[in-house]
Coordinates of C-alpha atoms in Angstrom, one line a residue:
M1 CA -19.9 29.4 53.3
K2 CA -16.6 30.2 51.7
I3 CA -15.6 26.6 52.0
N4 CA -18.7 25.5 50.1
K5 CA -18.0 28.0 47.3
Y6 CA -14.4 26.8 47.1
N7 CA -15.4 23.1 47.0
S8 CA -18.0 24.0 44.3
L9 CA -15.3 25.7 42.2
V10 CA -12.9 22.8 42.5
F11 CA -15.7 20.4 41.6
A12 CA -16.6 22.5 38.5
I13 CA -13.0 22.6 37.3
L14 CA -12.5 18.9 37.7
L15 CA -15.8 18.2 36.0
G16 CA -14.9 20.4 33.1
F17 CA -11.5 18.8 32.8
G18 CA -13.1 15.4 32.8
L19 CA -15.5 16.4 30.1
S20 CA -12.8 17.9 28.0
A21 CA -10.6 14.8 28.3
Q22 CA -13.6 12.7 27.3
A23 CA -14.3 14.9 24.3
Q24 CA -10.7 14.6 23.1
T25 CA -10.8 10.8 23.1
K26 CA -12.0 9.8 19.7
Q27 CA -13.5 6.4 19.0
W28 CA -12.8 5.2 15.5
T29 CA -15.2 3.2 13.4
L30 CA -14.0 0.6 11.0
E31 CA -14.6 2.8 7.9
E32 CA -12.7 5.7 9.5
C33 CA -9.8 3.4 10.3
V34 CA -9.7 2.1 6.7
R35 CA -10.0 5.6 5.2
Y36 CA -7.3 6.9 7.4
A37 CA -5.0 4.0 6.5
L38 CA -5.6 4.5 2.8
D39 CA -4.6 8.2 3.1
N40 CA -1.6 7.9 5.5
N41 CA -0.1 4.4 5.2
I42 CA 3.6 4.6 4.1
T43 CA 3.4 1.6 1.8
I44 CA 0.5 3.1 0.0
K45 CA 2.3 6.4 -0.4
L46 CA 5.3 4.6 -2.0
S47 CA 2.9 2.9 -4.4
E48 CA 1.4 6.3 -5.3
L49 CA 4.9 7.6 -6.1
D50 CA 5.4 4.6 -8.4
V51 CA 2.3 5.7 -10.3
K52 CA 3.8 9.1 -10.7
N53 CA 7.1 7.7 -11.9
A54 CA 5.3 5.6 -14.5
D55 CA 3.6 8.8 -15.7
I56 CA 7.0 10.5 -16.1
D57 CA 8.2 7.5 -18.1
K58 CA 5.3 7.9 -20.4
K59 CA 6.3 11.6 -21.0
D60 CA 9.8 10.5 -21.7
A61 CA 8.6 7.9 -24.3
F62 CA 6.4 10.5 -25.9
G63 CA 9.5 12.8 -26.2
N64 CA 11.1 10.2 -28.4
Y65 CA 8.6 11.2 -31.2
L66 CA 9.9 14.7 -31.1
P67 CA 13.1 16.0 -32.8
S68 CA 16.2 16.9 -30.8
V69 CA 17.5 20.4 -31.2
N70 CA 20.7 21.7 -29.7
G71 CA 22.5 25.0 -30.0
S72 CA 26.2 25.7 -29.5
A73 CA 28.4 28.8 -29.3
S74 CA 32.1 29.2 -28.7
H75 CA 34.8 31.9 -28.5
S76 CA 38.5 31.0 -28.7
W77 CA 41.9 32.5 -28.9
N78 CA 44.8 31.1 -31.0
I79 CA 48.4 32.3 -30.4
G80 CA 51.3 31.4 -32.7
L81 CA 51.3 29.8 -36.1
N82 CA 47.8 29.0 -37.0
Q83 CA 45.4 29.1 -39.8
D84 CA 43.0 31.9 -40.3
V85 CA 39.6 30.4 -40.1
T86 CA 38.3 33.0 -42.6
T87 CA 41.1 33.1 -45.2
G88 CA 42.6 29.7 -44.6
L89 CA 46.2 31.1 -44.7
L90 CA 48.8 30.1 -42.1
R91 CA 50.3 33.0 -40.2
N92 CA 52.2 33.6 -37.0
Q93 CA 49.6 35.7 -35.2
T94 CA 47.2 35.9 -32.3
T95 CA 43.6 35.4 -33.4
Q96 CA 40.3 35.1 -31.8
Y97 CA 37.0 34.1 -33.3
S98 CA 33.5 33.1 -32.4
S99 CA 31.3 30.4 -33.8
V100 CA 27.6 29.7 -33.5
G101 CA 25.8 26.5 -34.5
L102 CA 22.4 24.8 -34.4
N103 CA 21.9 21.1 -34.8
A104 CA 18.6 19.1 -35.1
G105 CA 17.9 15.5 -35.5
V106 CA 14.8 13.3 -35.7
D107 CA 14.3 9.5 -35.8
I108 CA 12.2 8.7 -38.9
Y109 CA 12.1 4.9 -38.5
K110 CA 13.6 2.8 -35.7
G111 CA 12.0 -0.6 -36.0
L112 CA 8.8 0.6 -34.3
Q113 CA 10.7 0.7 -31.1
I114 CA 9.6 4.3 -30.3
Q115 CA 5.9 3.3 -30.8
N116 CA 6.2 0.1 -28.8
T117 CA 8.1 1.9 -26.0
Y118 CA 5.3 4.5 -25.8
R119 CA 2.6 1.8 -25.6
R120 CA 4.6 -0.1 -23.0
T121 CA 4.8 3.0 -20.8
K122 CA 1.0 3.3 -21.0
L123 CA 0.7 -0.3 -19.9
S124 CA 3.2 0.4 -17.1
I125 CA 0.9 3.2 -15.8
I126 CA -2.0 0.7 -15.7
A127 CA 0.2 -1.9 -13.9
S128 CA 1.3 0.6 -11.3
Q129 CA -2.3 1.7 -10.7
Y130 CA -3.3 -2.0 -10.2
Q131 CA -0.4 -2.4 -7.8
L132 CA -1.5 0.6 -5.9
L133 CA -5.1 -0.7 -5.8
K134 CA -3.9 -4.1 -4.6
M135 CA -1.8 -2.5 -1.9
Q136 CA -4.9 -0.5 -0.8
E137 CA -7.0 -3.7 -0.7
D138 CA -4.4 -5.6 1.4
I139 CA -4.1 -2.7 3.8
S140 CA -7.9 -2.6 4.1
L141 CA -8.0 -6.3 5.0
N142 CA -5.2 -5.9 7.5
V143 CA -7.0 -3.0 9.2
A144 CA -10.2 -4.9 9.3
N145 CA -8.5 -7.8 10.9
A146 CA -6.7 -5.6 13.5
F147 CA -10.0 -3.7 14.2
L148 CA -12.0 -6.9 14.8
Q149 CA -9.2 -8.2 17.0
I150 CA -9.5 -5.1 19.3
L151 CA -13.3 -5.7 19.5
S152 CA -12.7 -9.3 20.4
Y153 CA -10.3 -8.4 23.2
K154 CA -12.6 -5.7 24.5
E155 CA -15.5 -8.1 24.8
E156 CA -13.3 -10.7 26.4
L157 CA -12.1 -8.1 28.9
K158 CA -15.7 -7.1 29.7
V159 CA -16.6 -10.7 30.4
K160 CA -13.7 -11.2 32.7
K161 CA -14.4 -8.1 34.6
E162 CA -18.0 -9.1 35.0
Q163 CA -16.9 -12.5 36.3
L164 CA -14.6 -10.8 38.8
A165 CA -17.4 -8.7 40.1
I166 CA -19.6 -11.8 40.5
D167 CA -16.8 -13.7 42.4
E168 CA -16.2 -10.7 44.6
K169 CA -19.9 -10.7 45.6
R170 CA -19.7 -14.4 46.2
L171 CA -16.7 -13.8 48.4
K172 CA -18.7 -11.5 50.6
R173 CA -21.6 -13.9 50.8
S174 CA -19.2 -16.8 51.5
E175 CA -17.6 -14.9 54.4
E176 CA -21.0 -14.5 55.9
M177 CA -21.8 -18.2 55.3
V178 CA -18.5 -19.2 56.9
N179 CA -19.2 -17.1 59.9
A180 CA -22.6 -18.6 60.2
G181 CA -21.1 -22.1 59.9
T182 CA -23.0 -22.9 56.7
I183 CA -19.9 -23.7 54.6
P184 CA -16.4 -24.8 55.5
R185 CA -13.6 -22.2 55.6
G186 CA -11.8 -24.1 52.9
D187 CA -14.4 -23.0 50.3
L188 CA -13.5 -19.4 51.2
Y189 CA -9.9 -20.0 50.4
D190 CA -10.8 -21.6 47.0
L191 CA -12.9 -18.6 46.2
K192 CA -10.0 -16.2 47.0
A193 CA -7.8 -18.2 44.7
T194 CA -10.5 -17.9 42.0
I195 CA -10.6 -14.2 42.4
A196 CA -6.8 -14.0 42.1
T197 CA -7.1 -16.0 38.9
D198 CA -9.8 -13.7 37.6
Q199 CA -7.5 -10.7 38.3
Q200 CA -4.6 -12.4 36.5
A201 CA -6.9 -13.1 33.5
I202 CA -8.0 -9.5 33.4
T203 CA -4.3 -8.4 33.4
V204 CA -3.6 -10.7 30.4
S205 CA -6.7 -9.4 28.6
E206 CA -5.8 -5.8 29.2
N207 CA -2.3 -6.4 27.8
N208 CA -3.7 -8.1 24.8
L209 CA -6.1 -5.2 24.2
L210 CA -3.3 -2.7 24.6
I211 CA -1.1 -4.5 22.1
S212 CA -3.9 -4.9 19.6
K213 CA -4.6 -1.2 19.8
L214 CA -0.9 -0.4 19.3
S215 CA -0.8 -2.7 16.3
L216 CA -3.8 -1.0 14.6
A217 CA -2.5 2.5 15.5
Q218 CA 0.9 1.7 13.9
L219 CA -0.9 0.3 10.8
L220 CA -2.7 3.6 10.6
Q221 CA 0.6 5.5 11.0
L222 CA -0.8 7.4 14.0
K223 CA 1.8 9.4 15.9
E224 CA -0.3 9.9 19.0
F225 CA -2.0 6.6 20.1
A226 CA -2.1 6.8 23.8
D227 CA -5.9 7.5 23.8
F228 CA -6.6 5.5 20.6
D229 CA -9.8 3.5 20.8
V230 CA -12.4 2.0 18.5
I231 CA -16.1 1.7 18.6
D232 CA -18.1 -1.4 17.6
D233 CA -20.1 -0.5 14.4
T234 CA -19.9 -4.0 13.0
N235 CA -22.6 -6.6 12.5
A236 CA -22.1 -10.4 12.8
K237 CA -24.8 -11.1 10.3
D238 CA -24.1 -11.9 6.7
E239 CA -25.7 -8.7 5.4
N240 CA -24.8 -9.3 1.8
N241 CA -25.9 -12.9 2.0
I242 CA -22.6 -14.0 0.6
M243 CA -22.9 -17.5 2.1
A244 CA -25.9 -18.2 -0.1
Q245 CA -23.6 -17.9 -3.2
N246 CA -22.0 -20.9 -4.9
P247 CA -18.2 -21.1 -4.7
I248 CA -17.9 -21.3 -8.4
D249 CA -20.0 -18.2 -8.8
I250 CA -17.7 -16.4 -6.4
Y251 CA -14.7 -17.6 -8.3
N252 CA -16.1 -16.4 -11.6
K253 CA -16.9 -13.0 -10.1
A254 CA -13.4 -12.9 -8.6
K255 CA -11.8 -13.5 -12.0
E256 CA -13.5 -10.4 -13.3
T257 CA -12.8 -8.1 -10.4
R258 CA -9.6 -9.3 -8.6
T259 CA -6.7 -6.9 -8.9
E260 CA -4.0 -9.5 -8.9
L261 CA -5.3 -11.1 -12.1
K262 CA -5.6 -7.7 -13.8
L263 CA -2.0 -6.9 -12.7
A264 CA -0.7 -10.2 -14.0
Q265 CA -2.5 -9.7 -17.3
T266 CA -1.1 -6.2 -17.7
N267 CA 2.4 -7.5 -16.9
L268 CA 1.9 -10.1 -19.6
E269 CA 1.1 -7.4 -22.1
I270 CA 4.2 -5.4 -21.0
A271 CA 6.3 -8.5 -21.6
E272 CA 4.9 -8.8 -25.1
K273 CA 5.8 -5.2 -25.8
N274 CA 9.3 -5.8 -24.5
V275 CA 9.7 -8.6 -27.1
A276 CA 8.5 -6.3 -29.9
I277 CA 10.9 -3.6 -28.8
A278 CA 13.8 -6.1 -28.7
K279 CA 13.0 -7.4 -32.2
G280 CA 12.9 -3.8 -33.5
A281 CA 16.7 -3.7 -33.1
Y282 CA 17.0 -6.2 -36.0
Q283 CA 15.6 -3.6 -38.4
P284 CA 17.5 -0.7 -40.0
T285 CA 17.0 2.8 -38.6
L286 CA 16.6 6.0 -40.6
S287 CA 17.1 9.4 -39.1
G288 CA 17.2 12.9 -40.5
F289 CA 19.5 15.7 -39.5
Y290 CA 20.0 19.4 -40.0
G291 CA 22.9 21.7 -39.0
F292 CA 23.5 25.4 -39.2
N293 CA 26.8 27.1 -38.4
T294 CA 28.5 30.5 -38.8
R295 CA 31.6 32.2 -37.5
A296 CA 33.4 35.5 -37.2
S297 CA 37.1 36.4 -36.8
Y298 CA 38.4 39.4 -34.8
S299 CA 41.9 39.5 -36.4
D300 CA 43.0 41.7 -39.3
K301 CA 42.3 40.2 -42.7
V302 CA 44.6 40.1 -45.8
V303 CA 43.5 42.6 -48.3
G304 CA 46.4 42.2 -50.7
V305 CA 50.2 41.6 -51.3
D306 CA 52.9 44.2 -51.6
A307 CA 55.9 44.2 -54.0
N308 CA 57.9 42.0 -51.7
G309 CA 55.2 39.4 -51.5
D310 CA 54.2 40.3 -47.9
P311 CA 50.5 40.3 -47.1
I312 CA 48.8 43.7 -46.7
L313 CA 46.5 43.6 -43.7
G314 CA 43.3 45.5 -43.2
G315 CA 40.8 45.7 -40.4
P316 CA 38.3 42.9 -39.8
D317 CA 34.8 43.1 -41.2
P318 CA 32.0 43.9 -38.8
V319 CA 31.1 40.9 -36.7
F320 CA 27.5 40.6 -37.7
Q321 CA 28.4 40.9 -41.3
Q322 CA 30.8 38.0 -40.9
F323 CA 28.1 36.0 -39.2
S324 CA 25.9 36.6 -42.2
D325 CA 28.7 36.0 -44.8
N326 CA 30.1 32.8 -43.2
K327 CA 26.8 31.0 -42.4
G328 CA 26.3 27.5 -43.7
H329 CA 23.8 24.7 -43.7
N330 CA 24.1 20.9 -43.8
F331 CA 21.2 18.4 -43.8
G332 CA 20.5 14.9 -44.9
F333 CA 19.5 11.4 -43.9
Q334 CA 21.4 8.7 -42.1
L335 CA 20.6 5.0 -42.6
N336 CA 22.0 2.4 -40.2
V337 CA 21.7 -1.3 -41.1
P338 CA 22.6 -3.8 -38.3
I339 CA 24.8 -6.6 -39.7
F340 CA 26.6 -8.2 -36.8
N341 CA 26.5 -7.1 -33.2
G342 CA 28.0 -10.0 -31.3
F343 CA 24.6 -11.7 -30.9
S344 CA 23.5 -9.0 -28.5
V345 CA 20.2 -8.3 -30.2
R346 CA 19.4 -11.9 -30.6
N347 CA 20.2 -12.6 -26.9
N348 CA 18.1 -9.7 -25.9
V349 CA 15.2 -11.0 -27.9
E350 CA 15.6 -14.4 -26.4
R351 CA 15.8 -13.0 -22.9
N352 CA 12.6 -11.1 -23.3
K353 CA 10.9 -14.2 -24.8
V354 CA 11.8 -16.0 -21.6
N355 CA 10.3 -13.2 -19.5
L356 CA 7.2 -13.4 -21.6
E357 CA 6.8 -17.1 -20.9
K358 CA 7.4 -16.4 -17.2
S359 CA 4.6 -13.8 -17.3
K360 CA 2.2 -16.3 -18.9
I361 CA 3.0 -18.9 -16.2
D362 CA 2.6 -16.2 -13.6
L363 CA -0.9 -15.3 -14.9
E364 CA -1.9 -19.0 -14.9
Q365 CA -0.5 -19.4 -11.4
K366 CA -2.4 -16.4 -10.2
S367 CA -5.6 -17.8 -11.6
L368 CA -5.0 -21.1 -9.9
D369 CA -4.1 -19.4 -6.6
L370 CA -7.3 -17.3 -6.8
Q371 CA -9.4 -20.4 -7.3
R372 CA -7.8 -22.1 -4.4
N373 CA -8.1 -19.0 -2.2
V374 CA -11.8 -18.6 -3.0
Y375 CA -12.7 -22.2 -2.2
T376 CA -10.6 -22.0 0.9
A377 CA -12.2 -18.7 2.0
F378 CA -15.7 -20.2 1.4
T379 CA -14.8 -23.3 3.4
N380 CA -13.3 -21.3 6.2
A381 CA -16.3 -19.0 6.3
K382 CA -18.7 -21.9 6.4
G383 CA -16.7 -23.6 9.1
A384 CA -16.5 -20.4 11.1
L385 CA -20.2 -20.0 10.9
N386 CA -20.8 -23.5 12.2
T387 CA -18.3 -23.0 15.0
Y388 CA -19.9 -19.7 16.0
E389 CA -23.4 -21.3 16.0
S390 CA -22.1 -24.3 18.0
S391 CA -20.3 -22.1 20.5
T392 CA -23.6 -20.1 21.0
V393 CA -25.5 -23.3 21.7
T394 CA -22.8 -24.4 24.1
L395 CA -22.9 -21.0 25.9
E396 CA -26.6 -21.4 26.4
A397 CA -26.2 -24.8 27.9
R398 CA -23.2 -23.7 30.1
Q399 CA -25.3 -20.7 31.3
Q400 CA -28.1 -23.0 32.4
A401 CA -25.7 -25.4 34.0
Y402 CA -24.1 -22.5 35.9
N403 CA -27.5 -21.2 37.0
Y404 CA -28.4 -24.7 38.3
A405 CA -25.0 -25.0 40.0
K406 CA -25.4 -21.6 41.6
E407 CA -28.8 -22.6 43.1
K408 CA -27.2 -25.7 44.5
Y409 CA -24.2 -23.8 45.9
D410 CA -26.4 -21.2 47.5
V411 CA -28.3 -23.8 49.5
G412 CA -25.1 -25.7 50.4
L413 CA -25.7 -28.7 48.0
M414 CA -22.6 -28.1 46.0
N415 CA -19.0 -27.5 47.2
S416 CA -16.9 -24.5 46.1
F417 CA -14.6 -26.6 43.9
D418 CA -17.5 -28.0 41.7
F419 CA -19.1 -24.6 41.5
T420 CA -15.9 -23.0 40.4
Q421 CA -15.6 -25.7 37.7
A422 CA -19.1 -24.8 36.4
Q423 CA -18.1 -21.1 36.5
T424 CA -14.9 -21.8 34.6
L425 CA -16.7 -23.7 31.9
L426 CA -19.2 -20.8 31.5
T427 CA -16.3 -18.3 31.2
N428 CA -14.6 -20.5 28.6
A429 CA -17.9 -20.8 26.7
Q430 CA -18.3 -17.0 26.7
S431 CA -14.7 -16.5 25.4
D432 CA -15.3 -19.1 22.7
V433 CA -18.4 -17.2 21.5
I434 CA -16.5 -14.0 21.3
R435 CA -13.6 -15.5 19.5
T436 CA -15.7 -17.4 17.0
K437 CA -17.9 -14.4 16.4
Y438 CA -15.2 -12.1 15.2
D439 CA -13.4 -14.9 13.4
Y440 CA -16.6 -15.5 11.5
M441 CA -17.0 -11.8 10.8
F442 CA -13.4 -11.6 9.3
K443 CA -13.9 -14.7 7.2
I444 CA -17.1 -13.2 5.8
K445 CA -15.1 -10.0 5.0
I446 CA -12.5 -12.0 3.1
L447 CA -15.3 -13.9 1.1
E448 CA -17.0 -10.6 0.3
F449 CA -13.6 -9.2 -0.8
Y450 CA -13.3 -12.0 -3.4
F451 CA -16.8 -11.4 -4.5
G452 CA -16.0 -7.8 -5.3
I453 CA -17.5 -6.2 -2.2
P454 CA -14.8 -3.9 -0.6
I455 CA -14.6 -3.2 3.1
V456 CA -15.0 0.4 2.1
P457 CA -15.2 1.8 -1.4
I458 CA -11.7 2.8 -2.6
I459 CA -11.6 6.2 -4.3
T460 CA -8.8 6.4 -6.9
K461 CA -7.0 9.7 -7.0

């Protein structure tokens, strides 16, 4: 009785551990993978920091509209023959004095460079946001590709394990048939070799599956990926009916929505602002300035002259009174007119004009690339669909051929070698269906991507 209770306790502990381990193993959906990658991928985080830097640059540019104000204060000691800062007389003495000043300046006109710089920083923020969005879209596609690759290897491994189970059953039956003298012993050896090949194929598939899981886990920046796994929540059907669209319609839609075109257009506008900023250096600049200063001396002051002509010294005035008596103001305007600067301004303008032309060419090239990519994606998706449908028809035919071969083999009308060939053709057909199915699914994702249908909606922060 005690032994039974002990065994029951051990069984309960092992069962609880098993359920706990199973509960801790999370199976990720495609949307969860993409969402996690968008929140944690290092490249995306770097792009988000670029957006923040662009916003800081905008604040700097706005600061150029504001005046600059600087205060100063000093206290000094002068020993020996020096000039009294208050009376202006030269005396051999030790003096100390304090001074306080305030200076302010503001750019009134600077060839519209301040305005154009501020507008450029706003465009730079838009460009950095587009760059971030493009990075998110690229990561989403990479995650989808890696996700579908895992599903493909999982199904392929499942097929190979099922095939091994079938061959192991055949081995038992063949041993009975050999013992009964129904089939030669050589067929048994062929079947054992087939099982060894099946086991080798399973090992290869398991390695491929493990590597594919590792690749996706690294793409998601997962630190713990030993138990990482995904669940198939995809559908091989064209749910958005994207294949019914005309390629030119997809291209026209892509021109309105694709981030790379918006980014190239924004970079072109930035280049135009850079030319305007460079041309602003040709124009004169006008600035205003204001200064305030005051001082106080701590040495004795001259209050008169005696009969011998020597100065009569008195105590210094109160410090705050000196600050009030000695204060002064200066203000005005400063005009700078550029006359000759070693062609630096002209060369800078020409340089920015070259960059402007490069931006125009880049926008045109991006448009051509988009057109080529859309038509290529449509052709690839159409070809992948045809290949998937053909492989499905082939699989049905191979399955019928296998069933017929199995019937002949079971009654001794077919040798082991021919039956193994039929089985190999069936396995290859099954693998082709799996491969073409997920290849078609990914091609559809790419085509939907160009049509403005994201893998998951991207939420901007």
